[in-house]
Amino acid sequence: PAAYGTNAIQFISAMKAQDNIIKCGVGIDTGNSTYNSQLLGVCGSVADFVIIHWYPSEPTANILAASTTIVPTIQQTMRQLTNVVGATKASQMQILVTETGADTTTGAAVSLFAADNYLTWLENGIVTVDYWYLHTDILRNNQTPGHAYYGAMMAHLLANAGDTFLAATASALSRLRVHAAQRQDGKIGVMLINMDSSHTIPTTVNISGPALASSGTRYQFGLTNFIGANDYPSYPVSTNTVSGLGNSFTVSVPPYTIIDLLIPQATNTPPVLAAISNQT
């Protein structure tokens, strides 16, 4: 780590000499605090951010989802490690996930994990998340959208750049993952992910805040988008207008499925009075 830090300083100095606003970072190890302390002790004063690679290797969506529950702990640990360089510099250093994926796992489980993976990191203050890889076969330059691609798409449909994540919890956390956002277009976005491969999860959703409309947009992607033993999706994300929403409603989430609900605020419609007949 000390040699890495010493060499990093040379590269960073040369790059900033050419472009004084360029940002440069160094890779750290989420499981080795001694390594990280030694590295940042050498080059932390000149590095602008630290880099994480995150590859939980598990076969099912449920276990992959369980891996994301430790993301807040990792983020907190990484933030503490940056304190090696002092409180002021530490507060300025960003954390980036520049590689992540589900290793060799395939199918719908990867789509679910990709969506949950992106959103969990971003909700915990990570600046960017780069998934490896989103297409079916990058080695053969096949740019057909793959399983992770649609997970990333569902995350994007929930929240765009500039939207604000909201606190969201689920009672069946081990099987049901939930994310929410206040969007700049005024809508509330809710994502429900059923990590169970064989059981539908009926869910009651309660949303505090301003009154919400009874109808909205529903996006869905999951197990039924994969036909037969296909490792890659046969059908893209479905979308339709749904009713029965509002601040409290029920929805059933099919096995291995992501549902995005975009709910606008209720409009304030003034009452219309009936015409009054002539009176004496």
Short mmCIF file of C-alpha atoms in Angstrom, two decimals:
data_model
loop_
_atom_site.label_atom_id
_atom_site.label_comp_id
_atom_site.label_asym_id
_atom_site.label_seq_id
_atom_site.Cartn_x
_atom_site.Cartn_y
_atom_site.Cartn_z
CA PRO A 1 0.00 0.00 0.00
CA ALA A 2 2.83 2.43 0.76
CA ALA A 3 4.40 1.82 -2.67
CA TYR A 4 1.02 2.20 -4.34
CA GLY A 5 0.53 5.49 -2.50
CA THR A 6 3.96 6.78 -3.46
CA ASN A 7 3.46 5.94 -7.14
CA ALA A 8 -0.07 7.36 -7.07
CA ILE A 9 1.29 10.73 -5.94
CA GLN A 10 3.53 10.87 -9.01
CA PHE A 11 0.66 10.12 -11.39
CA ILE A 12 -1.74 12.50 -9.65
CA SER A 13 0.82 15.32 -9.65
CA ALA A 14 1.53 14.85 -13.36
CA MET A 15 -2.16 14.77 -14.25
CA LYS A 16 -3.02 17.86 -12.20
CA ALA A 17 -0.11 19.69 -13.82
CA GLN A 18 -1.92 19.23 -17.14
CA ASP A 19 -5.43 19.87 -15.81
CA ASN A 20 -5.69 21.54 -12.42
CA ILE A 21 -9.39 20.69 -11.96
CA ILE A 22 -9.10 16.98 -12.74
CA LYS A 23 -10.17 14.59 -9.97
CA CYS A 24 -7.96 11.60 -9.12
CA GLY A 25 -8.64 8.69 -6.79
CA VAL A 26 -7.09 5.52 -5.38
CA GLY A 27 -8.55 2.06 -4.84
CA ILE A 28 -9.10 0.80 -1.30
CA ASP A 29 -9.95 -2.62 0.12
CA THR A 30 -13.30 -2.91 1.94
CA GLY A 31 -11.95 -5.78 4.03
CA ASN A 32 -8.51 -4.51 5.00
CA SER A 33 -8.43 -1.40 7.17
CA THR A 34 -4.66 -1.68 7.79
CA TYR A 35 -3.96 -1.61 4.04
CA ASN A 36 -6.26 1.38 3.59
CA SER A 37 -4.71 3.33 6.46
CA GLN A 38 -1.21 2.78 5.10
CA LEU A 39 -2.28 3.80 1.59
CA LEU A 40 -4.13 6.96 2.62
CA GLY A 41 -1.40 7.82 5.10
CA VAL A 42 0.90 8.26 2.09
CA CYS A 43 -1.31 9.73 -0.67
CA GLY A 44 -4.56 10.74 1.06
CA SER A 45 -3.62 14.40 1.09
CA VAL A 46 -3.57 14.57 -2.74
CA ALA A 47 -6.29 12.03 -3.65
CA ASP A 48 -9.75 13.45 -4.31
CA PHE A 49 -11.72 10.25 -3.82
CA VAL A 50 -11.44 6.58 -2.92
CA ILE A 51 -12.60 3.66 -5.07
CA ILE A 52 -14.50 0.52 -4.05
CA HIS A 53 -14.98 -2.67 -6.09
CA TRP A 54 -18.00 -4.66 -4.85
CA TYR A 55 -18.66 -8.24 -6.04
CA PRO A 56 -20.81 -10.29 -3.67
CA SER A 57 -20.86 -13.82 -5.09
CA GLU A 58 -24.10 -15.61 -4.27
CA PRO A 59 -26.56 -17.62 -6.39
CA THR A 60 -29.97 -16.20 -5.42
CA ALA A 61 -31.58 -12.77 -5.40
CA ASN A 62 -32.49 -13.11 -1.73
CA ILE A 63 -28.89 -13.74 -0.68
CA LEU A 64 -27.60 -11.06 -3.03
CA ALA A 65 -30.07 -8.62 -1.48
CA ALA A 66 -28.86 -9.57 1.98
CA SER A 67 -25.38 -8.50 0.88
CA THR A 68 -26.60 -4.97 0.18
CA THR A 69 -27.84 -4.60 3.76
CA ILE A 70 -24.22 -4.19 4.86
CA VAL A 71 -23.65 -1.28 2.45
CA PRO A 72 -24.35 1.39 5.13
CA THR A 73 -21.73 -0.24 7.37
CA ILE A 74 -19.18 -0.28 4.53
CA GLN A 75 -19.88 3.35 3.72
CA GLN A 76 -19.46 4.34 7.36
CA THR A 77 -16.21 2.37 7.63
CA MET A 78 -14.83 3.96 4.46
CA ARG A 79 -15.73 7.41 5.74
CA GLN A 80 -13.92 6.71 9.00
CA LEU A 81 -10.85 5.53 7.08
CA THR A 82 -10.65 8.82 5.22
CA ASN A 83 -10.16 10.46 8.63
CA VAL A 84 -6.57 9.25 8.36
CA VAL A 85 -5.98 12.41 6.33
CA GLY A 86 -7.65 14.73 8.82
CA ALA A 87 -11.25 15.85 9.30
CA THR A 88 -11.19 18.67 6.72
CA LYS A 89 -9.74 16.58 3.90
CA ALA A 90 -11.89 13.59 4.87
CA SER A 91 -15.06 15.66 4.51
CA GLN A 92 -14.00 16.56 0.96
CA MET A 93 -13.13 13.04 -0.20
CA GLN A 94 -15.78 11.23 -2.20
CA ILE A 95 -16.43 7.48 -2.33
CA LEU A 96 -17.02 5.84 -5.73
CA VAL A 97 -18.06 2.28 -6.60
CA THR A 98 -16.34 1.91 -9.97
CA GLU A 99 -16.96 -1.82 -10.35
CA THR A 100 -19.79 -3.99 -9.07
CA GLY A 101 -21.68 -7.05 -10.22
CA ALA A 102 -23.19 -10.41 -9.31
CA ASP A 103 -20.14 -12.40 -10.44
CA THR A 104 -21.28 -15.53 -12.35
CA THR A 105 -24.95 -15.43 -11.28
CA THR A 106 -27.40 -15.10 -14.20
CA GLY A 107 -31.11 -14.62 -14.87
CA ALA A 108 -33.75 -12.58 -13.06
CA ALA A 109 -31.82 -12.64 -9.78
CA VAL A 110 -29.19 -10.37 -11.36
CA SER A 111 -31.81 -7.86 -12.54
CA LEU A 112 -33.21 -7.57 -9.03
CA PHE A 113 -29.78 -7.31 -7.47
CA ALA A 114 -28.62 -4.66 -9.95
CA ALA A 115 -31.54 -2.35 -9.12
CA ASP A 116 -31.15 -2.85 -5.38
CA ASN A 117 -27.37 -2.53 -5.60
CA TYR A 118 -27.45 0.80 -7.46
CA LEU A 119 -30.03 2.39 -5.20
CA THR A 120 -28.63 1.18 -1.88
CA TRP A 121 -25.17 2.60 -2.60
CA LEU A 122 -26.56 5.92 -3.84
CA GLU A 123 -28.92 6.23 -0.87
CA ASN A 124 -25.87 5.94 1.38
CA GLY A 125 -23.96 8.82 -0.19
CA ILE A 126 -21.85 7.06 -2.81
CA VAL A 127 -21.16 9.45 -5.69
CA THR A 128 -21.40 6.96 -8.57
CA VAL A 129 -21.98 3.25 -9.19
CA ASP A 130 -20.58 1.50 -12.28
CA TYR A 131 -21.98 -1.97 -12.97
CA TRP A 132 -19.88 -4.62 -14.74
CA TYR A 133 -21.46 -5.53 -17.08
CA LEU A 134 -24.87 -4.47 -18.47
CA HIS A 135 -24.99 -6.31 -21.80
CA THR A 136 -25.16 -9.97 -22.74
CA ASP A 137 -21.61 -10.50 -23.93
CA ILE A 138 -19.15 -7.61 -23.92
CA LEU A 139 -16.28 -9.89 -24.85
CA ARG A 140 -17.89 -10.50 -28.23
CA ASN A 141 -19.10 -6.90 -28.50
CA ASN A 142 -22.72 -8.04 -28.23
CA GLN A 143 -24.60 -4.95 -27.05
CA THR A 144 -27.93 -6.74 -26.48
CA PRO A 145 -29.34 -5.54 -23.12
CA GLY A 146 -28.72 -8.17 -20.44
CA HIS A 147 -30.18 -8.98 -17.03
CA ALA A 148 -28.33 -6.22 -15.16
CA TYR A 149 -29.28 -3.67 -17.84
CA TYR A 150 -32.96 -3.91 -16.91
CA GLY A 151 -32.19 -3.63 -13.22
CA ALA A 152 -30.32 -0.40 -13.95
CA MET A 153 -33.26 0.76 -16.09
CA MET A 154 -35.74 0.16 -13.25
CA ALA A 155 -33.50 2.17 -10.92
CA HIS A 156 -33.41 4.99 -13.48
CA LEU A 157 -37.20 4.88 -13.92
CA LEU A 158 -37.58 5.34 -10.16
CA ALA A 159 -35.25 8.33 -9.82
CA ASN A 160 -33.31 10.59 -12.18
CA ALA A 161 -30.34 12.84 -11.53
CA GLY A 162 -31.39 15.56 -9.12
CA ASP A 163 -34.21 13.60 -7.50
CA THR A 164 -34.15 13.03 -3.73
CA PHE A 165 -34.22 9.64 -2.03
CA LEU A 166 -36.75 9.18 0.77
CA ALA A 167 -36.51 7.00 3.85
CA ALA A 168 -38.25 3.68 3.17
CA THR A 169 -38.57 0.52 5.22
CA ALA A 170 -40.19 -2.90 4.72
CA SER A 171 -41.35 -5.25 7.43
CA ALA A 172 -40.40 -8.30 5.32
CA LEU A 173 -36.93 -6.92 4.71
CA SER A 174 -35.31 -10.29 4.03
CA ARG A 175 -37.60 -10.94 1.06
CA LEU A 176 -38.94 -7.51 0.13
CA ARG A 177 -36.68 -4.58 -0.66
CA VAL A 178 -38.12 -1.07 -0.95
CA HIS A 179 -36.77 2.25 -2.24
CA ALA A 180 -38.50 5.61 -2.64
CA ALA A 181 -37.79 9.02 -4.14
CA GLN A 182 -39.22 12.51 -4.32
CA ARG A 183 -38.92 13.36 -7.98
CA GLN A 184 -38.40 16.79 -9.49
CA ASP A 185 -41.55 16.33 -11.58
CA GLY A 186 -43.55 16.30 -8.32
CA LYS A 187 -44.23 12.56 -8.29
CA ILE A 188 -43.38 10.12 -5.53
CA GLY A 189 -41.57 7.04 -6.81
CA VAL A 190 -41.77 3.72 -4.96
CA MET A 191 -39.82 0.58 -5.89
CA LEU A 192 -40.79 -2.82 -4.49
CA ILE A 193 -38.51 -5.82 -5.13
CA ASN A 194 -39.64 -9.35 -4.28
CA MET A 195 -36.48 -11.40 -3.74
CA ASP A 196 -38.45 -14.64 -3.25
CA SER A 197 -38.28 -16.91 -6.31
CA SER A 198 -41.58 -18.73 -5.71
CA HIS A 199 -43.96 -16.68 -3.55
CA THR A 200 -45.98 -13.53 -4.25
CA ILE A 201 -45.72 -10.91 -1.48
CA PRO A 202 -48.93 -8.94 -0.81
CA THR A 203 -47.90 -5.53 0.50
CA THR A 204 -49.60 -2.55 2.08
CA VAL A 205 -47.83 0.68 1.15
CA ASN A 206 -48.16 3.74 3.40
CA ILE A 207 -46.72 7.07 2.24
CA SER A 208 -46.62 10.11 4.52
CA GLY A 209 -46.66 13.66 3.20
CA PRO A 210 -48.89 15.53 0.73
CA ALA A 211 -52.02 13.89 -0.64
CA LEU A 212 -51.27 11.67 -3.63
CA ALA A 213 -53.40 10.87 -6.65
CA SER A 214 -55.34 7.62 -6.93
CA SER A 215 -53.80 6.77 -10.30
CA GLY A 216 -50.24 6.64 -11.56
CA THR A 217 -47.74 4.74 -13.70
CA ARG A 218 -46.56 1.19 -13.02
CA TYR A 219 -43.36 -0.29 -14.45
CA GLN A 220 -42.65 -3.99 -13.97
CA PHE A 221 -39.80 -6.36 -14.72
CA GLY A 222 -38.99 -9.78 -13.39
CA LEU A 223 -39.16 -13.53 -13.71
CA THR A 224 -41.88 -13.55 -16.38
CA ASN A 225 -39.60 -11.51 -18.66
CA PHE A 226 -37.35 -14.56 -18.90
CA ILE A 227 -38.70 -17.41 -21.03
CA GLY A 228 -37.65 -21.01 -20.35
CA ALA A 229 -34.06 -21.49 -19.28
CA ASN A 230 -32.98 -18.19 -20.81
CA ASP A 231 -30.29 -16.42 -18.81
CA TYR A 232 -31.13 -13.15 -20.53
CA PRO A 233 -34.47 -11.32 -20.79
CA SER A 234 -36.86 -12.21 -23.58
CA TYR A 235 -39.09 -9.17 -23.00
CA PRO A 236 -38.37 -5.59 -21.86
CA VAL A 237 -39.91 -3.59 -19.01
CA SER A 238 -43.72 -3.36 -19.13
CA THR A 239 -45.58 -0.13 -18.36
CA ASN A 240 -49.21 0.78 -17.81
CA THR A 241 -51.48 3.22 -15.97
CA VAL A 242 -52.93 1.89 -12.72
CA SER A 243 -55.60 3.07 -10.27
CA GLY A 244 -56.25 2.45 -6.60
CA LEU A 245 -53.13 4.26 -5.41
CA GLY A 246 -52.84 7.29 -3.11
CA ASN A 247 -51.13 7.55 0.27
CA SER A 248 -52.18 4.06 1.34
CA PHE A 249 -52.84 1.10 -0.93
CA THR A 250 -52.12 -2.58 -1.39
CA VAL A 251 -50.12 -4.22 -4.16
CA SER A 252 -49.05 -7.81 -4.76
CA VAL A 253 -45.47 -8.23 -5.94
CA PRO A 254 -44.95 -11.45 -7.98
CA PRO A 255 -41.93 -13.71 -7.35
CA TYR A 256 -38.54 -12.36 -8.45
CA THR A 257 -40.11 -9.10 -9.66
CA ILE A 258 -39.43 -5.36 -9.47
CA ILE A 259 -42.35 -2.91 -9.49
CA ASP A 260 -41.90 0.85 -9.86
CA LEU A 261 -44.90 3.04 -9.00
CA LEU A 262 -44.82 6.74 -9.94
CA ILE A 263 -47.60 8.62 -8.14
CA PRO A 264 -48.37 12.30 -8.81
CA GLN A 265 -49.69 14.62 -6.12
CA ALA A 266 -53.47 14.95 -5.97
CA THR A 267 -54.82 18.00 -7.74
CA ASN A 268 -56.86 20.49 -5.71
CA THR A 269 -60.13 20.63 -7.64
CA PRO A 270 -62.53 23.37 -6.44
CA PRO A 271 -66.11 22.30 -5.75
CA VAL A 272 -68.77 22.97 -8.38
CA LEU A 273 -72.08 24.26 -6.99
CA ALA A 274 -75.39 23.50 -8.65
CA ALA A 275 -77.25 26.46 -10.12
CA ILE A 276 -79.64 28.12 -7.62
CA SER A 277 -83.17 28.73 -8.87
CA ASN A 278 -85.02 32.01 -8.37
CA GLN A 279 -85.91 32.53 -4.72
CA THR A 280 -88.38 34.78 -2.88
#
